[in-house]
mmCIF file of C-alpha atoms in Angstrom:
data_model
loop_
_atom_site.group_PDB
_atom_site.id
_atom_site.type_symbol
_atom_site.label_atom_id
_atom_site.label_comp_id
_atom_site.label_asym_id
_atom_site.label_seq_id
_atom_site.Cartn_x
_atom_site.Cartn_y
_atom_site.Cartn_z
ATOM 1 C CA PHE A 1 -20.796 13.072 15.018
ATOM 2 C CA PRO A 2 -19.965 15.312 11.534
ATOM 3 C CA VAL A 3 -17.044 16.817 13.810
ATOM 4 C CA THR A 4 -15.720 13.408 14.082
ATOM 5 C CA ILE A 5 -15.912 12.450 10.812
ATOM 6 C CA LEU A 6 -14.409 15.712 9.908
ATOM 7 C CA LYS A 7 -11.134 14.578 12.261
ATOM 8 C CA LEU A 8 -10.866 11.015 10.183
ATOM 9 C CA LEU A 9 -11.051 12.501 7.325
ATOM 10 C CA ASP A 10 -8.348 15.493 8.082
ATOM 11 C CA GLY A 11 -6.225 12.491 8.916
ATOM 12 C CA GLU A 12 -6.429 12.671 13.120
ATOM 13 C CA ASP A 13 -4.709 9.274 14.805
ATOM 14 C CA THR A 14 -3.183 8.088 11.946
ATOM 15 C CA GLY A 15 1.012 7.542 10.936
ATOM 16 C CA VAL A 16 1.928 6.469 14.234
ATOM 17 C CA LYS A 17 3.886 3.076 13.513
ATOM 18 C CA HIS A 18 2.962 -0.426 14.725
ATOM 19 C CA GLU A 19 4.173 -3.381 14.756
ATOM 20 C CA LYS A 20 3.437 -5.655 11.379
ATOM 21 C CA ASP A 21 2.774 -9.440 10.950
ATOM 22 C CA TYR A 22 3.575 -10.424 7.493
ATOM 23 C CA CYS A 23 3.820 -13.469 5.627
ATOM 24 C CA PHE A 24 4.074 -14.810 2.291
ATOM 25 C CA VAL A 25 2.811 -18.085 2.427
ATOM 26 C CA GLU A 26 3.919 -20.807 0.120
ATOM 27 C CA THR A 27 4.464 -23.985 1.940
ATOM 28 C CA GLU A 28 2.553 -26.346 3.694
ATOM 29 C CA ASP A 29 3.939 -25.828 6.844
ATOM 30 C CA GLN A 30 4.185 -21.979 6.728
ATOM 31 C CA PHE A 31 0.024 -22.181 6.027
ATOM 32 C CA GLN A 32 -0.225 -24.523 9.299
ATOM 33 C CA ASN A 33 1.505 -21.759 11.526
ATOM 34 C CA TYR A 34 -1.661 -19.246 10.677
ATOM 35 C CA LYS A 35 -4.444 -21.933 9.789
ATOM 36 C CA GLN A 36 -5.536 -21.708 13.381
ATOM 37 C CA GLN A 37 -5.555 -17.983 13.916
ATOM 38 C CA ILE A 38 -7.779 -17.607 10.581
ATOM 39 C CA GLU A 39 -10.132 -20.690 12.049
ATOM 40 C CA ALA A 40 -10.522 -18.659 15.596
ATOM 41 C CA ALA A 41 -11.222 -15.265 13.802
ATOM 42 C CA ASP A 42 -15.324 -14.088 13.382
ATOM 43 C CA THR A 43 -14.076 -11.395 10.982
ATOM 44 C CA VAL A 44 -11.037 -11.755 8.045
ATOM 45 C CA VAL A 45 -9.914 -9.624 5.169
ATOM 46 C CA ALA A 46 -9.445 -11.129 2.058
ATOM 47 C CA ASP A 47 -8.107 -9.165 -1.060
ATOM 48 C CA ILE A 48 -6.402 -10.430 -4.040
ATOM 49 C CA GLU A 49 -3.656 -10.198 -6.652
ATOM 50 C CA THR A 50 -4.550 -10.868 -9.970
ATOM 51 C CA THR A 51 -2.907 -10.913 -13.360
ATOM 52 C CA SER A 52 -6.289 -8.797 -15.262
ATOM 53 C CA VAL A 53 -9.043 -6.979 -13.637
ATOM 54 C CA SER A 54 -11.455 -9.285 -15.470
ATOM 55 C CA PRO A 55 -12.301 -12.933 -13.726
ATOM 56 C CA PHE A 56 -13.062 -14.038 -17.513
ATOM 57 C CA THR A 57 -9.409 -12.947 -19.371
ATOM 58 C CA GLY A 58 -7.492 -13.073 -15.874
ATOM 59 C CA SER A 59 -6.128 -15.764 -12.835
ATOM 60 C CA ILE A 60 -5.595 -15.399 -8.938
ATOM 61 C CA LEU A 61 -1.941 -15.030 -8.374
ATOM 62 C CA GLY A 62 -2.856 -15.236 -4.555
ATOM 63 C CA VAL A 63 -5.219 -14.132 -1.892
ATOM 64 C CA ALA A 64 -3.847 -12.022 0.930
ATOM 65 C CA VAL A 65 -6.452 -12.718 4.349
ATOM 66 C CA SER A 66 -6.010 -10.698 7.632
ATOM 67 C CA THR A 67 -7.762 -12.104 10.985
ATOM 68 C CA ARG A 68 -6.794 -8.103 12.736
ATOM 69 C CA PRO A 69 -5.092 -4.613 11.889
ATOM 70 C CA HIS A 70 -1.232 -4.539 11.068
ATOM 71 C CA GLN A 71 -1.527 -8.064 10.022
ATOM 72 C CA GLY A 72 -1.081 -9.791 6.469
ATOM 73 C CA ILE A 73 -0.735 -13.222 5.321
ATOM 74 C CA TYR A 74 -0.281 -13.371 1.425
ATOM 75 C CA ILE A 75 -1.035 -17.283 0.415
ATOM 76 C CA SER A 76 0.221 -18.817 -2.821
ATOM 77 C CA ASP A 77 -2.997 -19.635 -5.673
ATOM 78 C CA ALA A 78 -1.403 -22.940 -5.122
ATOM 79 C CA ILE A 79 -2.388 -23.000 -1.657
ATOM 80 C CA VAL A 80 -5.295 -21.907 -2.021
ATOM 81 C CA GLN A 81 -6.142 -24.614 -4.522
ATOM 82 C CA LYS A 82 -5.057 -27.132 -2.144
ATOM 83 C CA HIS A 83 -6.662 -26.335 0.385
ATOM 84 C CA LYS A 84 -9.839 -24.969 -1.174
ATOM 85 C CA SER A 85 -13.007 -26.874 0.217
ATOM 86 C CA TRP A 86 -11.503 -25.337 4.042
ATOM 87 C CA PHE A 87 -11.202 -21.896 2.761
ATOM 88 C CA ASP A 88 -14.860 -22.371 1.264
ATOM 89 C CA SER A 89 -15.980 -22.906 4.614
ATOM 90 C CA GLN A 90 -13.973 -20.490 6.389
ATOM 91 C CA PHE A 91 -15.259 -17.568 4.429
ATOM 92 C CA LYS A 92 -19.166 -18.954 4.726
ATOM 93 C CA SER A 93 -19.059 -18.877 8.633
ATOM 94 C CA LYS A 94 -16.849 -15.553 9.174
ATOM 95 C CA LYS A 95 -17.622 -11.840 8.226
ATOM 96 C CA VAL A 96 -15.284 -10.959 5.460
ATOM 97 C CA ILE A 97 -13.642 -7.329 4.727
ATOM 98 C CA PHE A 98 -13.407 -6.015 1.326
ATOM 99 C CA HIS A 99 -11.873 -3.004 -0.121
ATOM 100 C CA ASN A 100 -13.935 -2.924 -3.585
ATOM 101 C CA ALA A 101 -15.827 -6.401 -2.957
ATOM 102 C CA LYS A 102 -17.463 -6.401 -6.850
ATOM 103 C CA PHE A 103 -14.439 -7.221 -7.848
ATOM 104 C CA ASP A 104 -12.176 -9.376 -5.820
ATOM 105 C CA ILE A 105 -15.866 -11.605 -5.072
ATOM 106 C CA GLY A 106 -16.727 -11.471 -8.594
ATOM 107 C CA PHE A 107 -12.778 -13.004 -9.460
ATOM 108 C CA MET A 108 -13.134 -15.770 -6.597
ATOM 109 C CA GLU A 109 -16.849 -16.740 -7.299
ATOM 110 C CA HIS A 110 -15.579 -17.688 -10.986
ATOM 111 C CA HIS A 111 -12.026 -19.297 -9.681
ATOM 112 C CA TYR A 112 -12.435 -21.216 -6.940
ATOM 113 C CA ASN A 113 -16.696 -20.897 -6.625
ATOM 114 C CA PHE A 114 -16.338 -19.531 -3.482
ATOM 115 C CA ARG A 115 -19.468 -18.138 -1.524
ATOM 116 C CA PHE A 116 -19.644 -14.581 0.683
ATOM 117 C CA PRO A 117 -22.850 -14.024 3.057
ATOM 118 C CA ASP A 118 -21.993 -11.792 4.807
ATOM 119 C CA TYR A 119 -19.205 -9.332 3.995
ATOM 120 C CA GLU A 120 -18.168 -5.869 4.114
ATOM 121 C CA ASP A 121 -16.753 -3.236 2.054
ATOM 122 C CA THR A 122 -14.564 -0.641 2.823
ATOM 123 C CA MET A 123 -14.760 1.154 -0.323
ATOM 124 C CA LEU A 124 -18.250 1.569 0.032
ATOM 125 C CA LEU A 125 -18.414 2.135 3.946
ATOM 126 C CA HIS A 126 -15.422 5.332 3.035
ATOM 127 C CA TYR A 127 -18.298 6.254 -0.014
ATOM 128 C CA CYS A 128 -20.498 6.825 3.027
ATOM 129 C CA LEU A 129 -18.542 9.748 4.990
ATOM 130 C CA GLU A 130 -16.970 11.311 1.539
ATOM 131 C CA GLU A 131 -19.128 10.838 -1.526
ATOM 132 C CA ALA A 132 -15.759 13.234 -3.419
ATOM 133 C CA VAL A 133 -14.830 11.424 -6.713
ATOM 134 C CA GLY A 134 -11.217 10.273 -6.506
ATOM 135 C CA THR A 135 -11.083 9.550 -3.384
ATOM 136 C CA HIS A 136 -12.061 5.712 -2.583
ATOM 137 C CA GLY A 137 -8.869 3.987 -3.740
ATOM 138 C CA LEU A 138 -6.815 1.759 -0.918
ATOM 139 C CA LYS A 139 -4.083 3.427 -1.587
ATOM 140 C CA SER A 140 -4.839 6.756 -1.135
ATOM 141 C CA LEU A 141 -6.977 6.092 1.721
ATOM 142 C CA ALA A 142 -3.961 4.129 2.954
ATOM 143 C CA MET A 143 -2.257 7.203 3.192
ATOM 144 C CA ARG A 144 -4.907 9.213 4.524
ATOM 145 C CA PHE A 145 -5.740 6.678 7.248
ATOM 146 C CA THR A 146 -3.366 3.962 8.546
ATOM 147 C CA ASP A 147 0.309 3.837 9.356
ATOM 148 C CA LEU A 148 1.765 2.529 6.028
ATOM 149 C CA GLY A 149 2.334 5.356 3.979
ATOM 150 C CA ASP A 150 2.885 5.181 0.332
ATOM 151 C CA TYR A 151 3.336 1.702 -0.152
ATOM 152 C CA GLU A 152 2.975 1.062 -3.684
ATOM 153 C CA ARG A 153 6.105 3.169 -4.501
ATOM 154 C CA GLU A 154 8.528 0.412 -4.625
ATOM 155 C CA LEU A 155 5.965 -2.350 -7.007
ATOM 156 C CA ASP A 156 5.869 0.940 -9.445
ATOM 157 C CA ASP A 157 9.142 1.508 -9.390
ATOM 158 C CA TYR A 158 9.826 -1.964 -10.311
ATOM 159 C CA LYS A 159 6.835 -1.993 -12.938
ATOM 160 C CA LYS A 160 8.353 1.039 -14.813
ATOM 161 C CA THR A 161 11.871 -0.578 -14.466
ATOM 162 C CA TRP A 162 10.738 -3.357 -15.903
ATOM 163 C CA ALA A 163 8.656 -2.690 -18.831
ATOM 164 C CA ARG A 164 11.277 0.040 -20.086
ATOM 165 C CA GLN A 165 13.767 -3.066 -19.943
ATOM 166 C CA ASN A 166 11.592 -5.836 -21.638
ATOM 167 C CA LYS A 167 9.881 -3.093 -23.594
ATOM 168 C CA ILE A 168 6.509 -3.491 -23.129
ATOM 169 C CA LYS A 169 4.221 -0.772 -22.627
ATOM 170 C CA LEU A 170 2.858 -0.181 -18.976
ATOM 171 C CA GLU A 171 -0.695 -0.759 -20.334
ATOM 172 C CA ASP A 172 0.534 -4.178 -21.250
ATOM 173 C CA PHE A 173 2.311 -4.884 -17.780
ATOM 174 C CA ASN A 174 0.559 -7.455 -15.248
ATOM 175 C CA TYR A 175 1.279 -8.547 -11.440
ATOM 176 C CA GLY A 176 2.252 -12.084 -12.839
ATOM 177 C CA MET A 177 5.365 -10.270 -14.227
ATOM 178 C CA LEU A 178 6.184 -9.007 -10.334
ATOM 179 C CA PRO A 179 8.775 -10.867 -8.558
ATOM 180 C CA SER A 180 7.343 -12.783 -4.784
ATOM 181 C CA GLU A 181 9.318 -10.381 -2.715
ATOM 182 C CA ILE A 182 8.102 -7.275 -4.490
ATOM 183 C CA LEU A 183 4.245 -8.576 -4.849
ATOM 184 C CA ALA A 184 4.022 -10.623 -1.512
ATOM 185 C CA PRO A 185 4.864 -7.222 0.700
ATOM 186 C CA TYR A 186 2.466 -5.480 -1.520
ATOM 187 C CA ALA A 187 -0.446 -8.263 -1.031
ATOM 188 C CA CYS A 188 0.132 -8.088 2.781
ATOM 189 C CA LYS A 189 0.030 -4.591 3.412
ATOM 190 C CA ASP A 190 -3.470 -4.374 1.031
ATOM 191 C CA ALA A 191 -5.038 -6.964 3.655
ATOM 192 C CA ASP A 192 -3.514 -4.659 6.553
ATOM 193 C CA ALA A 193 -4.662 -1.523 5.271
ATOM 194 C CA THR A 194 -8.360 -2.485 4.687
ATOM 195 C CA PHE A 195 -8.489 -3.606 8.101
ATOM 196 C CA GLN A 196 -6.892 -0.533 10.018
ATOM 197 C CA LEU A 197 -9.623 1.258 7.492
ATOM 198 C CA TYR A 198 -12.222 -1.030 8.057
ATOM 199 C CA ARG A 199 -11.964 0.048 12.203
ATOM 200 C CA LYS A 200 -12.351 3.570 11.915
ATOM 201 C CA PHE A 201 -15.168 3.469 9.121
ATOM 202 C CA LYS A 202 -17.284 0.804 10.011
ATOM 203 C CA PRO A 203 -17.788 2.414 13.611
ATOM 204 C CA LEU A 204 -18.751 6.148 12.102
ATOM 205 C CA VAL A 205 -21.575 4.450 9.910
ATOM 206 C CA GLU A 206 -23.179 3.175 12.271
ATOM 207 C CA ARG A 207 -23.487 6.057 14.195
ATOM 208 C CA SER A 208 -25.846 7.376 11.519
ATOM 209 C CA PRO A 209 -29.435 6.175 10.673
ATOM 210 C CA GLU A 210 -28.953 7.522 7.241
ATOM 211 C CA PHE A 211 -25.634 6.492 6.419
ATOM 212 C CA THR A 212 -26.144 3.012 7.524
ATOM 213 C CA LYS A 213 -29.427 2.072 5.398
ATOM 214 C CA LEU A 214 -27.271 3.942 2.509
ATOM 215 C CA TYR A 215 -24.642 1.182 3.017
ATOM 216 C CA THR A 216 -27.085 -1.454 3.990
ATOM 217 C CA GLU A 217 -30.238 -1.209 1.950
ATOM 218 C CA ILE A 218 -28.528 0.694 -1.263
ATOM 219 C CA LEU A 219 -24.594 0.048 -1.833
ATOM 220 C CA ILE A 220 -24.405 -3.560 -0.740
ATOM 221 C CA PRO A 221 -27.141 -4.684 -2.630
ATOM 222 C CA ALA A 222 -25.870 -2.445 -5.517
ATOM 223 C CA THR A 223 -22.694 -4.536 -5.626
ATOM 224 C CA TYR A 224 -25.104 -8.081 -5.795
ATOM 225 C CA ALA A 225 -27.032 -6.661 -8.690
ATOM 226 C CA LEU A 226 -23.831 -5.663 -10.441
ATOM 227 C CA ARG A 227 -21.508 -8.714 -10.126
ATOM 228 C CA LYS A 228 -24.945 -10.568 -11.810
ATOM 229 C CA LEU A 229 -25.076 -8.006 -14.438
ATOM 230 C CA GLU A 230 -21.365 -8.394 -15.159
ATOM 231 C CA LYS A 231 -21.495 -12.221 -15.230
ATOM 232 C CA ASN A 232 -24.796 -12.748 -17.066
ATOM 233 C CA GLY A 233 -25.611 -9.422 -19.082
ATOM 234 C CA GLY A 234 -28.504 -7.570 -18.685
ATOM 235 C CA PRO A 235 -31.659 -6.223 -21.686
ATOM 236 C CA ILE A 236 -30.603 -3.227 -23.689
ATOM 237 C CA ASP A 237 -32.858 -1.029 -24.936
ATOM 238 C CA VAL A 238 -31.891 -0.699 -28.502
ATOM 239 C CA ASP A 239 -34.181 2.078 -29.758
ATOM 240 C CA GLN A 240 -32.568 4.157 -26.892
ATOM 241 C CA VAL A 241 -28.776 3.458 -27.699
ATOM 242 C CA ASP A 242 -29.578 4.205 -31.232
ATOM 243 C CA TYR A 243 -31.409 7.602 -30.488
ATOM 244 C CA ILE A 244 -28.156 8.676 -28.237
#
């Protein structure tokens, strides 16, 4: 088992290119083309693109969904809003895979009132396998373990150029400033990468009772606790804070 983890973490069986099914869904006809696929799936990826890191100051631009590896369906916020009850029922009845579930669920609970009773988190799965700080980001994991390569480069280049031309600081840039021809393919690849990572990490965690316990009894419950704390606040020992 440890050898299997080492081979995976060294990037074995990655980089082979696969045919992709990507689509930016911004019309009703496009949505209907994928609706049946989503309904038929028992497991889906969900990943959002937003204008901020906080659900209380930002908005959702769109939701990327995938029903299998090498697929990405980026659905505009307008379409999601139009079919909000349908999306809510789908997410409630399926296993939903996230990368950093605390972020995505926090936004979708706040803006759409969606609930996710059964979810997985590829960031936490990877933490079980490799604890090193700074290794859990989706883009770095996608480069190591998927066929997607450095797919953030085009977006990053556009962001730098746009910020320079419009005389704004990079830290003031948000994804709402990106054109759909840049943001949509990027979002599709986020969903694709997440499904690929899930297929690789989940079986390895399940093979270890220790990793399974860490994931199911500590990390996933901690996500619930942290979301609740961020939303509602929590008690602070003022005397201890003053002491520090």
